[in-house]
Amino acid sequence: MNTVLVTGGTGYIGSHTAVELINEGYRVLIADNLSNSEPEVIDGIEKITGVRPGFEQLDICDGPLLKEYMDKNSDIAAIIHFAASKAVGESVEKPLKYYRNNLVSLLNLLEEMQQRSLSNLVFSSSCTVYGQPDKLPVTESAPVKKAGSPYGNTKKIAEDIIEDSIMSNPSLKSISLRYFNPIGAHPSALIGELPRGVPDNLVPFITQTAAGLRSELKVFGDDYNTPDGSCIRDYLHVTDLARAHVVAIKRLLGNRNKKNYEVFNLGTGKGISVLEMIKTFERVNSLKINYTITGRRAGDTEQVWADTTLANNELGWKAESSLEETLVSAWKWEQYYRKNN
């Protein structure tokens, strides 16, 4: 049974990936500093899978503590690195926090991997590296542009760091998965997206407004060059996204990677506007959302969606969930959480 370390594993995407890994027979270890998640997520993972993953509250920006942790867990075969600060707006306000958290953590991990001849890394990247693409849908060969936010820049720099590390250490193998916009929750409603404070992402703000926690939803701009004036994104179900990480781990551990560094887009291949998302959520959940149009938000890209041909063909992965069922799962999770907490 291969052991996979999931950094940031009590977070939104990390917890869903832990579930999928356990369901595929992997032993899962989670390291998370709980800066934007709750320890009770481990209980949710256990209820879904029947297996409790190993968990340690750990900030991997602390090099000595990470070394001590890795010494205790010498059987790790692969790492999925999620741990990072991730809010675009906050990164514009607090750039140094983002450069410190998102890059020092990666440097520490890579140094430990090199010391231990640990070869397999799946990196949580983002479509933000493309900025506003010249051509849509965007492929992996599209130029990586100057980032629109410090958050996006940390993802670009992190990819460069990994690629440079591989050039100097050919035994290292890595896959960077460039996510578009994960939404939704596990069908059980036992885990889902739960940001601390005011949500930065669209769907949790929609569900919290529907639940009465927020008085209104702000739509940042209706004057973009899109059909309804609001930003367009490629939204995919978080469980579909989680499955892609399992596929990537299998590819690395099975030595099926074609290059030591590979990059894949993960999305549905379809762009949906903010206003379309609100209307679809209202329709499938029989609700009305109180929203207002406000000014554009710093760091936001006008429109972007994925060409997923490479992931479909090389990984054998494809997003399967419809937007409707994804938004139903998001609301189901919000209701479950508010009822039980």
mmCIF file of C-alpha atoms in Angstrom:
data_model
loop_
_atom_site.group_PDB
_atom_site.id
_atom_site.type_symbol
_atom_site.label_atom_id
_atom_site.label_comp_id
_atom_site.label_asym_id
_atom_site.label_seq_id
_atom_site.Cartn_x
_atom_site.Cartn_y
_atom_site.Cartn_z
ATOM 1 C CA MET A 1 0.000 0.000 0.000
ATOM 2 C CA ASN A 2 1.647 3.232 -1.179
ATOM 3 C CA THR A 3 1.639 6.169 1.228
ATOM 4 C CA VAL A 4 0.741 9.603 -0.146
ATOM 5 C CA LEU A 5 1.346 12.807 1.812
ATOM 6 C CA VAL A 6 -1.331 15.421 1.148
ATOM 7 C CA THR A 7 -0.230 18.878 2.275
ATOM 8 C CA GLY A 8 -3.203 21.140 2.937
ATOM 9 C CA GLY A 9 -5.301 18.007 3.117
ATOM 10 C CA THR A 10 -8.017 19.414 5.391
ATOM 11 C CA GLY A 11 -8.689 22.141 2.856
ATOM 12 C CA TYR A 12 -11.398 22.079 0.224
ATOM 13 C CA ILE A 13 -9.687 20.277 -2.646
ATOM 14 C CA GLY A 14 -7.265 18.419 -0.388
ATOM 15 C CA SER A 15 -10.009 16.744 1.653
ATOM 16 C CA HIS A 16 -11.888 15.557 -1.434
ATOM 17 C CA THR A 17 -8.635 14.231 -2.878
ATOM 18 C CA ALA A 18 -7.892 12.381 0.361
ATOM 19 C CA VAL A 19 -11.273 10.640 0.023
ATOM 20 C CA GLU A 20 -10.551 9.572 -3.550
ATOM 21 C CA LEU A 21 -7.063 8.345 -2.645
ATOM 22 C CA ILE A 22 -8.365 6.255 0.253
ATOM 23 C CA ASN A 23 -11.102 4.824 -1.956
ATOM 24 C CA GLU A 24 -8.374 3.753 -4.393
ATOM 25 C CA GLY A 25 -6.459 1.921 -1.662
ATOM 26 C CA TYR A 26 -3.741 4.445 -0.807
ATOM 27 C CA ARG A 27 -2.585 5.183 2.728
ATOM 28 C CA VAL A 28 -3.098 8.911 3.231
ATOM 29 C CA LEU A 29 -1.183 11.240 5.520
ATOM 30 C CA ILE A 30 -2.386 14.814 5.892
ATOM 31 C CA ALA A 31 -0.262 17.764 7.022
ATOM 32 C CA ASP A 32 -2.119 21.060 7.422
ATOM 33 C CA ASN A 33 -1.630 24.151 9.575
ATOM 34 C CA LEU A 34 -5.437 24.661 9.786
ATOM 35 C CA SER A 35 -5.106 28.328 8.784
ATOM 36 C CA ASN A 36 -8.154 28.056 6.523
ATOM 37 C CA SER A 37 -9.758 24.750 7.510
ATOM 38 C CA GLU A 38 -11.098 22.825 10.483
ATOM 39 C CA PRO A 39 -9.815 19.607 12.122
ATOM 40 C CA GLU A 40 -13.350 18.165 11.970
ATOM 41 C CA VAL A 41 -12.771 17.629 8.243
ATOM 42 C CA ILE A 42 -10.810 14.518 9.228
ATOM 43 C CA ASP A 43 -14.008 13.151 10.810
ATOM 44 C CA GLY A 44 -15.857 13.761 7.547
ATOM 45 C CA ILE A 45 -13.217 11.902 5.555
ATOM 46 C CA GLU A 46 -13.439 8.987 7.972
ATOM 47 C CA LYS A 47 -17.254 8.873 7.803
ATOM 48 C CA ILE A 48 -17.163 8.767 3.996
ATOM 49 C CA THR A 49 -14.373 6.212 3.587
ATOM 50 C CA GLY A 50 -14.398 4.222 6.828
ATOM 51 C CA VAL A 51 -10.676 5.019 7.135
ATOM 52 C CA ARG A 52 -9.146 7.765 9.255
ATOM 53 C CA PRO A 53 -6.152 9.349 7.529
ATOM 54 C CA GLY A 54 -3.067 10.163 9.522
ATOM 55 C CA PHE A 55 -3.156 13.840 10.468
ATOM 56 C CA GLU A 56 -0.674 16.292 11.924
ATOM 57 C CA GLN A 57 -1.148 20.020 12.387
ATOM 58 C CA LEU A 58 1.985 21.280 10.700
ATOM 59 C CA ASP A 59 3.098 24.430 8.920
ATOM 60 C CA ILE A 60 5.441 23.217 6.209
ATOM 61 C CA CYS A 61 6.932 26.709 5.968
ATOM 62 C CA ASP A 62 8.746 25.640 9.150
ATOM 63 C CA GLY A 63 11.678 23.710 7.701
ATOM 64 C CA PRO A 64 12.898 22.001 10.899
ATOM 65 C CA LEU A 65 9.376 20.845 11.799
ATOM 66 C CA LEU A 66 8.867 19.493 8.283
ATOM 67 C CA LYS A 67 12.151 17.612 8.482
ATOM 68 C CA GLU A 68 11.110 16.083 11.802
ATOM 69 C CA TYR A 69 7.773 15.061 10.295
ATOM 70 C CA MET A 70 9.403 13.490 7.248
ATOM 71 C CA ASP A 71 11.842 11.611 9.500
ATOM 72 C CA LYS A 72 8.864 10.045 11.282
ATOM 73 C CA ASN A 73 7.144 9.105 8.016
ATOM 74 C CA SER A 74 9.899 7.630 5.909
ATOM 75 C CA ASP A 75 7.536 5.437 3.863
ATOM 76 C CA ILE A 76 6.007 8.319 1.860
ATOM 77 C CA ALA A 77 6.004 7.393 -1.832
ATOM 78 C CA ALA A 78 4.490 10.566 -3.282
ATOM 79 C CA ILE A 79 3.352 14.042 -2.285
ATOM 80 C CA ILE A 80 0.377 16.093 -3.418
ATOM 81 C CA HIS A 81 1.090 19.704 -2.535
ATOM 82 C CA PHE A 82 -2.033 21.797 -1.921
ATOM 83 C CA ALA A 83 -0.930 23.867 1.072
ATOM 84 C CA ALA A 84 -1.038 27.529 0.033
ATOM 85 C CA SER A 85 -2.903 30.768 0.512
ATOM 86 C CA LYS A 86 -5.353 31.073 -2.373
ATOM 87 C CA ALA A 87 -7.514 34.229 -2.381
ATOM 88 C CA VAL A 88 -6.829 36.491 -5.364
ATOM 89 C CA GLY A 89 -8.184 39.630 -3.694
ATOM 90 C CA GLU A 90 -6.308 39.088 -0.444
ATOM 91 C CA SER A 91 -3.088 38.447 -2.359
ATOM 92 C CA VAL A 92 -3.329 41.921 -3.898
ATOM 93 C CA GLU A 93 -3.666 43.393 -0.397
ATOM 94 C CA LYS A 94 -1.067 41.128 1.276
ATOM 95 C CA PRO A 95 1.460 40.076 -1.382
ATOM 96 C CA LEU A 96 4.288 39.255 1.030
ATOM 97 C CA LYS A 97 2.082 36.768 2.903
ATOM 98 C CA TYR A 98 1.411 34.971 -0.371
ATOM 99 C CA TYR A 99 5.025 34.859 -1.523
ATOM 100 C CA ARG A 100 6.125 33.589 1.872
ATOM 101 C CA ASN A 101 3.430 30.955 2.359
ATOM 102 C CA ASN A 102 3.226 29.657 -1.181
ATOM 103 C CA LEU A 103 6.911 29.578 -2.094
ATOM 104 C CA VAL A 104 8.728 28.794 1.152
ATOM 105 C CA SER A 105 6.476 25.767 1.687
ATOM 106 C CA LEU A 106 7.347 24.436 -1.772
ATOM 107 C CA LEU A 107 11.070 25.070 -1.335
ATOM 108 C CA ASN A 108 11.042 23.187 1.965
ATOM 109 C CA LEU A 109 9.232 20.244 0.401
ATOM 110 C CA LEU A 110 11.580 20.035 -2.572
ATOM 111 C CA GLU A 111 14.611 20.168 -0.303
ATOM 112 C CA GLU A 112 13.256 17.321 1.815
ATOM 113 C CA MET A 113 12.398 15.320 -1.300
ATOM 114 C CA GLN A 114 15.931 15.746 -2.619
ATOM 115 C CA GLN A 115 17.479 14.735 0.706
ATOM 116 C CA ARG A 116 15.359 11.572 0.789
ATOM 117 C CA SER A 117 15.462 10.676 -2.926
ATOM 118 C CA LEU A 118 11.670 11.034 -2.960
ATOM 119 C CA SER A 119 10.704 11.385 -6.599
ATOM 120 C CA ASN A 120 6.976 11.936 -7.064
ATOM 121 C CA LEU A 121 5.221 15.312 -6.704
ATOM 122 C CA VAL A 122 1.790 16.434 -7.861
ATOM 123 C CA PHE A 123 1.513 20.211 -7.655
ATOM 124 C CA SER A 124 -1.704 22.173 -7.231
ATOM 125 C CA SER A 125 -1.393 24.898 -9.855
ATOM 126 C CA SER A 126 -3.933 27.221 -11.446
ATOM 127 C CA CYS A 127 -5.235 28.582 -14.725
ATOM 128 C CA THR A 128 -4.277 32.011 -13.367
ATOM 129 C CA VAL A 129 -0.828 31.400 -14.894
ATOM 130 C CA TYR A 130 -2.390 32.109 -18.306
ATOM 131 C CA GLY A 131 -3.632 35.566 -17.330
ATOM 132 C CA GLN A 132 -6.108 36.740 -19.973
ATOM 133 C CA PRO A 133 -5.320 34.290 -22.806
ATOM 134 C CA ASP A 134 -5.057 35.497 -26.402
ATOM 135 C CA LYS A 135 -7.078 32.518 -27.575
ATOM 136 C CA LEU A 136 -9.897 30.509 -25.987
ATOM 137 C CA PRO A 137 -10.221 27.759 -24.987
ATOM 138 C CA VAL A 138 -6.739 27.854 -23.508
ATOM 139 C CA THR A 139 -4.334 24.942 -24.073
ATOM 140 C CA GLU A 140 -1.251 23.958 -22.090
ATOM 141 C CA SER A 141 0.912 25.408 -24.876
ATOM 142 C CA ALA A 142 -0.564 28.895 -24.396
ATOM 143 C CA PRO A 143 2.011 31.428 -23.212
ATOM 144 C CA VAL A 144 2.273 31.950 -19.486
ATOM 145 C CA LYS A 145 1.690 35.669 -19.013
ATOM 146 C CA LYS A 146 2.470 38.231 -16.371
ATOM 147 C CA ALA A 147 0.170 37.329 -13.527
ATOM 148 C CA GLY A 148 -2.779 39.534 -12.653
ATOM 149 C CA SER A 149 -2.271 38.980 -8.921
ATOM 150 C CA PRO A 150 0.431 37.925 -6.460
ATOM 151 C CA TYR A 151 -1.494 34.658 -5.959
ATOM 152 C CA GLY A 152 -1.281 33.892 -9.681
ATOM 153 C CA ASN A 153 2.382 34.861 -9.700
ATOM 154 C CA THR A 154 3.168 32.411 -6.885
ATOM 155 C CA LYS A 155 1.724 29.611 -9.005
ATOM 156 C CA LYS A 156 3.811 30.646 -12.012
ATOM 157 C CA ILE A 157 6.981 30.960 -9.924
ATOM 158 C CA ALA A 158 6.271 27.639 -8.195
ATOM 159 C CA GLU A 159 5.999 25.870 -11.547
ATOM 160 C CA ASP A 160 9.327 27.413 -12.577
ATOM 161 C CA ILE A 161 10.928 26.272 -9.324
ATOM 162 C CA ILE A 162 9.719 22.703 -9.846
ATOM 163 C CA GLU A 163 10.899 22.638 -13.458
ATOM 164 C CA ASP A 164 14.329 24.021 -12.513
ATOM 165 C CA SER A 165 14.590 21.478 -9.692
ATOM 166 C CA ILE A 166 13.936 18.663 -12.144
ATOM 167 C CA MET A 167 16.619 19.992 -14.502
ATOM 168 C CA SER A 168 19.160 19.686 -11.693
ATOM 169 C CA ASN A 169 17.742 16.449 -10.284
ATOM 170 C CA PRO A 170 16.540 14.125 -13.076
ATOM 171 C CA SER A 171 15.254 11.561 -10.558
ATOM 172 C CA LEU A 172 12.490 14.030 -9.581
ATOM 173 C CA LYS A 173 9.167 13.687 -11.423
ATOM 174 C CA SER A 174 6.290 16.107 -11.145
ATOM 175 C CA ILE A 175 2.882 16.826 -12.624
ATOM 176 C CA SER A 176 1.397 20.317 -12.296
ATOM 177 C CA LEU A 177 -2.378 20.348 -12.530
ATOM 178 C CA ARG A 178 -3.700 23.719 -13.636
ATOM 179 C CA TYR A 179 -7.189 23.979 -12.173
ATOM 180 C CA PHE A 180 -9.879 26.142 -13.523
ATOM 181 C CA ASN A 181 -12.656 26.763 -10.933
ATOM 182 C CA PRO A 182 -13.566 23.922 -8.566
ATOM 183 C CA ILE A 183 -17.025 24.105 -7.011
ATOM 184 C CA GLY A 184 -19.548 21.804 -5.329
ATOM 185 C CA ALA A 185 -19.168 19.298 -2.531
ATOM 186 C CA HIS A 186 -18.981 15.574 -1.881
ATOM 187 C CA PRO A 187 -22.354 13.898 -2.621
ATOM 188 C CA SER A 188 -22.563 12.803 1.022
ATOM 189 C CA ALA A 189 -22.522 16.476 2.120
ATOM 190 C CA LEU A 190 -20.007 15.471 4.806
ATOM 191 C CA ILE A 191 -17.229 17.660 3.366
ATOM 192 C CA GLY A 192 -17.324 20.761 1.190
ATOM 193 C CA GLU A 193 -15.968 24.257 0.727
ATOM 194 C CA LEU A 194 -15.824 26.143 4.022
ATOM 195 C CA PRO A 195 -13.737 29.324 3.835
ATOM 196 C CA ARG A 196 -13.074 31.245 7.002
ATOM 197 C CA GLY A 197 -14.453 34.746 7.094
ATOM 198 C CA VAL A 198 -15.955 36.336 3.993
ATOM 199 C CA PRO A 199 -15.688 33.948 1.030
ATOM 200 C CA ASP A 200 -13.448 34.993 -1.847
ATOM 201 C CA ASN A 201 -14.897 32.449 -4.285
ATOM 202 C CA LEU A 202 -18.265 32.763 -5.977
ATOM 203 C CA VAL A 203 -20.171 29.609 -5.034
ATOM 204 C CA PRO A 204 -19.649 29.666 -1.245
ATOM 205 C CA PHE A 205 -20.723 33.306 -1.326
ATOM 206 C CA ILE A 206 -23.854 32.255 -3.222
ATOM 207 C CA THR A 207 -24.657 29.459 -0.766
ATOM 208 C CA GLN A 208 -23.969 31.634 2.289
ATOM 209 C CA THR A 209 -26.241 34.329 0.877
ATOM 210 C CA ALA A 210 -28.939 31.720 0.249
ATOM 211 C CA ALA A 211 -28.517 30.512 3.841
ATOM 212 C CA GLY A 212 -28.915 34.042 5.201
ATOM 213 C CA LEU A 213 -25.341 34.427 6.439
ATOM 214 C CA ARG A 214 -24.696 37.207 3.918
ATOM 215 C CA SER A 215 -27.184 39.983 3.202
ATOM 216 C CA GLU A 216 -26.282 40.110 -0.475
ATOM 217 C CA LEU A 217 -23.927 38.775 -3.103
ATOM 218 C CA LYS A 218 -21.712 41.268 -4.913
ATOM 219 C CA VAL A 219 -21.128 40.680 -8.621
ATOM 220 C CA PHE A 220 -17.813 42.299 -9.489
ATOM 221 C CA GLY A 221 -18.502 44.057 -12.777
ATOM 222 C CA ASP A 222 -21.101 43.807 -15.523
ATOM 223 C CA ASP A 223 -19.164 45.762 -18.159
ATOM 224 C CA TYR A 224 -16.730 43.088 -19.331
ATOM 225 C CA ASN A 225 -16.609 42.096 -22.995
ATOM 226 C CA THR A 226 -18.797 39.018 -22.433
ATOM 227 C CA PRO A 227 -22.403 38.250 -23.445
ATOM 228 C CA ASP A 228 -23.907 39.456 -20.157
ATOM 229 C CA GLY A 229 -21.026 41.666 -19.013
ATOM 230 C CA SER A 230 -19.930 39.461 -16.100
ATOM 231 C CA CYS A 231 -16.722 37.419 -15.878
ATOM 232 C CA ILE A 232 -16.626 33.960 -17.424
ATOM 233 C CA ARG A 233 -14.945 30.957 -15.817
ATOM 234 C CA ASP A 234 -14.735 27.197 -16.282
ATOM 235 C CA TYR A 235 -16.391 25.589 -13.232
ATOM 236 C CA LEU A 236 -15.840 21.900 -12.450
ATOM 237 C CA HIS A 237 -17.033 19.621 -9.665
ATOM 238 C CA VAL A 238 -14.454 19.250 -6.908
ATOM 239 C CA THR A 239 -14.855 15.449 -6.899
ATOM 240 C CA ASP A 240 -13.995 15.323 -10.597
ATOM 241 C CA LEU A 241 -10.957 17.449 -9.816
ATOM 242 C CA ALA A 242 -9.971 15.181 -6.923
ATOM 243 C CA ARG A 243 -10.094 12.124 -9.177
ATOM 244 C CA ALA A 244 -7.550 13.749 -11.480
ATOM 245 C CA HIS A 245 -5.022 13.818 -8.633
ATOM 246 C CA VAL A 246 -5.387 10.083 -8.132
ATOM 247 C CA VAL A 247 -4.813 9.561 -11.853
ATOM 248 C CA ALA A 248 -1.701 11.763 -11.670
ATOM 249 C CA ILE A 249 -0.342 9.806 -8.693
ATOM 250 C CA LYS A 250 -0.875 6.516 -10.552
ATOM 251 C CA ARG A 251 0.900 7.953 -13.576
ATOM 252 C CA LEU A 252 3.958 8.943 -11.525
ATOM 253 C CA LEU A 253 4.153 5.812 -9.374
ATOM 254 C CA GLY A 254 3.644 3.622 -12.446
ATOM 255 C CA ASN A 255 6.375 5.491 -14.353
ATOM 256 C CA ARG A 256 3.899 6.243 -17.131
ATOM 257 C CA ASN A 257 4.840 9.915 -17.367
ATOM 258 C CA LYS A 258 6.279 10.854 -20.782
ATOM 259 C CA LYS A 259 8.465 13.623 -19.350
ATOM 260 C CA ASN A 260 9.780 14.308 -15.873
ATOM 261 C CA TYR A 261 7.700 17.473 -15.793
ATOM 262 C CA GLU A 262 4.175 17.471 -17.190
ATOM 263 C CA VAL A 263 1.373 20.035 -17.102
ATOM 264 C CA PHE A 264 -2.359 19.402 -17.557
ATOM 265 C CA ASN A 265 -5.411 21.666 -17.632
ATOM 266 C CA LEU A 266 -8.338 20.516 -15.512
ATOM 267 C CA GLY A 267 -11.722 21.962 -16.400
ATOM 268 C CA THR A 268 -14.927 21.157 -18.225
ATOM 269 C CA GLY A 269 -14.055 22.989 -21.425
ATOM 270 C CA LYS A 270 -17.076 25.255 -21.099
ATOM 271 C CA GLY A 271 -17.234 28.863 -19.910
ATOM 272 C CA ILE A 272 -20.032 30.003 -17.591
ATOM 273 C CA SER A 273 -20.593 33.618 -16.547
ATOM 274 C CA VAL A 274 -21.120 34.800 -12.986
ATOM 275 C CA LEU A 275 -24.700 35.819 -13.752
ATOM 276 C CA GLU A 276 -25.377 32.451 -15.414
ATOM 277 C CA MET A 277 -24.088 30.726 -12.275
ATOM 278 C CA ILE A 278 -26.455 32.703 -10.064
ATOM 279 C CA LYS A 279 -29.449 31.971 -12.299
ATOM 280 C CA THR A 280 -28.616 28.261 -12.541
ATOM 281 C CA PHE A 281 -28.221 28.001 -8.763
ATOM 282 C CA GLU A 282 -31.589 29.682 -8.272
ATOM 283 C CA ARG A 283 -33.275 27.387 -10.771
ATOM 284 C CA VAL A 284 -31.944 24.020 -9.593
ATOM 285 C CA ASN A 285 -32.414 24.799 -5.893
ATOM 286 C CA SER A 286 -35.700 26.735 -6.219
ATOM 287 C CA LEU A 287 -34.248 29.802 -4.492
ATOM 288 C CA LYS A 288 -33.770 33.502 -5.067
ATOM 289 C CA ILE A 289 -30.405 35.161 -4.403
ATOM 290 C CA ASN A 290 -30.144 38.801 -3.381
ATOM 291 C CA TYR A 291 -27.298 40.229 -5.462
ATOM 292 C CA THR A 292 -26.046 43.629 -6.592
ATOM 293 C CA ILE A 293 -23.635 44.695 -9.311
ATOM 294 C CA THR A 294 -20.541 46.480 -8.067
ATOM 295 C CA GLY A 295 -17.209 47.576 -9.542
ATOM 296 C CA ARG A 296 -14.579 45.291 -10.973
ATOM 297 C CA ARG A 297 -12.263 43.505 -8.524
ATOM 298 C CA ALA A 298 -8.486 43.927 -8.728
ATOM 299 C CA GLY A 299 -6.724 40.885 -10.186
ATOM 300 C CA ASP A 300 -9.768 39.362 -11.927
ATOM 301 C CA THR A 301 -9.398 37.956 -15.442
ATOM 302 C CA GLU A 302 -12.221 38.754 -17.862
ATOM 303 C CA GLN A 303 -12.810 35.270 -19.250
ATOM 304 C CA VAL A 304 -11.029 31.955 -19.357
ATOM 305 C CA TRP A 305 -11.966 28.346 -19.968
ATOM 306 C CA ALA A 306 -9.996 25.206 -20.655
ATOM 307 C CA ASP A 307 -9.088 23.057 -23.574
ATOM 308 C CA THR A 308 -8.908 19.718 -21.746
ATOM 309 C CA THR A 309 -7.898 17.570 -24.718
ATOM 310 C CA LEU A 310 -4.480 16.738 -23.263
ATOM 311 C CA ALA A 311 -5.858 15.604 -19.897
ATOM 312 C CA ASN A 312 -8.629 13.660 -21.639
ATOM 313 C CA ASN A 313 -6.207 11.820 -23.920
ATOM 314 C CA GLU A 314 -3.083 11.438 -21.777
ATOM 315 C CA LEU A 315 -4.587 10.976 -18.326
ATOM 316 C CA GLY A 316 -7.826 9.376 -19.447
ATOM 317 C CA TRP A 317 -9.581 11.914 -17.232
ATOM 318 C CA LYS A 318 -12.673 13.944 -17.983
ATOM 319 C CA ALA A 319 -14.984 16.093 -15.869
ATOM 320 C CA GLU A 320 -18.232 14.134 -15.610
ATOM 321 C CA SER A 321 -20.574 16.102 -13.344
ATOM 322 C CA SER A 322 -23.090 18.582 -14.750
ATOM 323 C CA LEU A 323 -23.238 22.169 -13.534
ATOM 324 C CA GLU A 324 -26.741 21.516 -12.191
ATOM 325 C CA GLU A 325 -25.782 18.561 -9.990
ATOM 326 C CA THR A 326 -22.656 20.400 -8.859
ATOM 327 C CA LEU A 327 -24.681 23.378 -7.635
ATOM 328 C CA VAL A 328 -27.191 21.073 -5.946
ATOM 329 C CA SER A 329 -24.305 19.438 -4.051
ATOM 330 C CA ALA A 330 -22.979 22.846 -2.976
ATOM 331 C CA TRP A 331 -26.324 23.845 -1.474
ATOM 332 C CA LYS A 332 -26.789 20.436 0.145
ATOM 333 C CA TRP A 333 -23.400 20.841 1.856
ATOM 334 C CA GLU A 334 -24.187 24.376 3.025
ATOM 335 C CA GLN A 335 -27.465 23.220 4.580
ATOM 336 C CA TYR A 336 -25.848 20.187 6.232
ATOM 337 C CA TYR A 337 -23.030 22.244 7.710
ATOM 338 C CA ARG A 338 -25.254 25.004 9.095
ATOM 339 C CA LYS A 339 -27.618 22.462 10.608
ATOM 340 C CA ASN A 340 -24.830 20.570 12.375
ATOM 341 C CA ASN A 341 -22.585 23.416 13.506
#
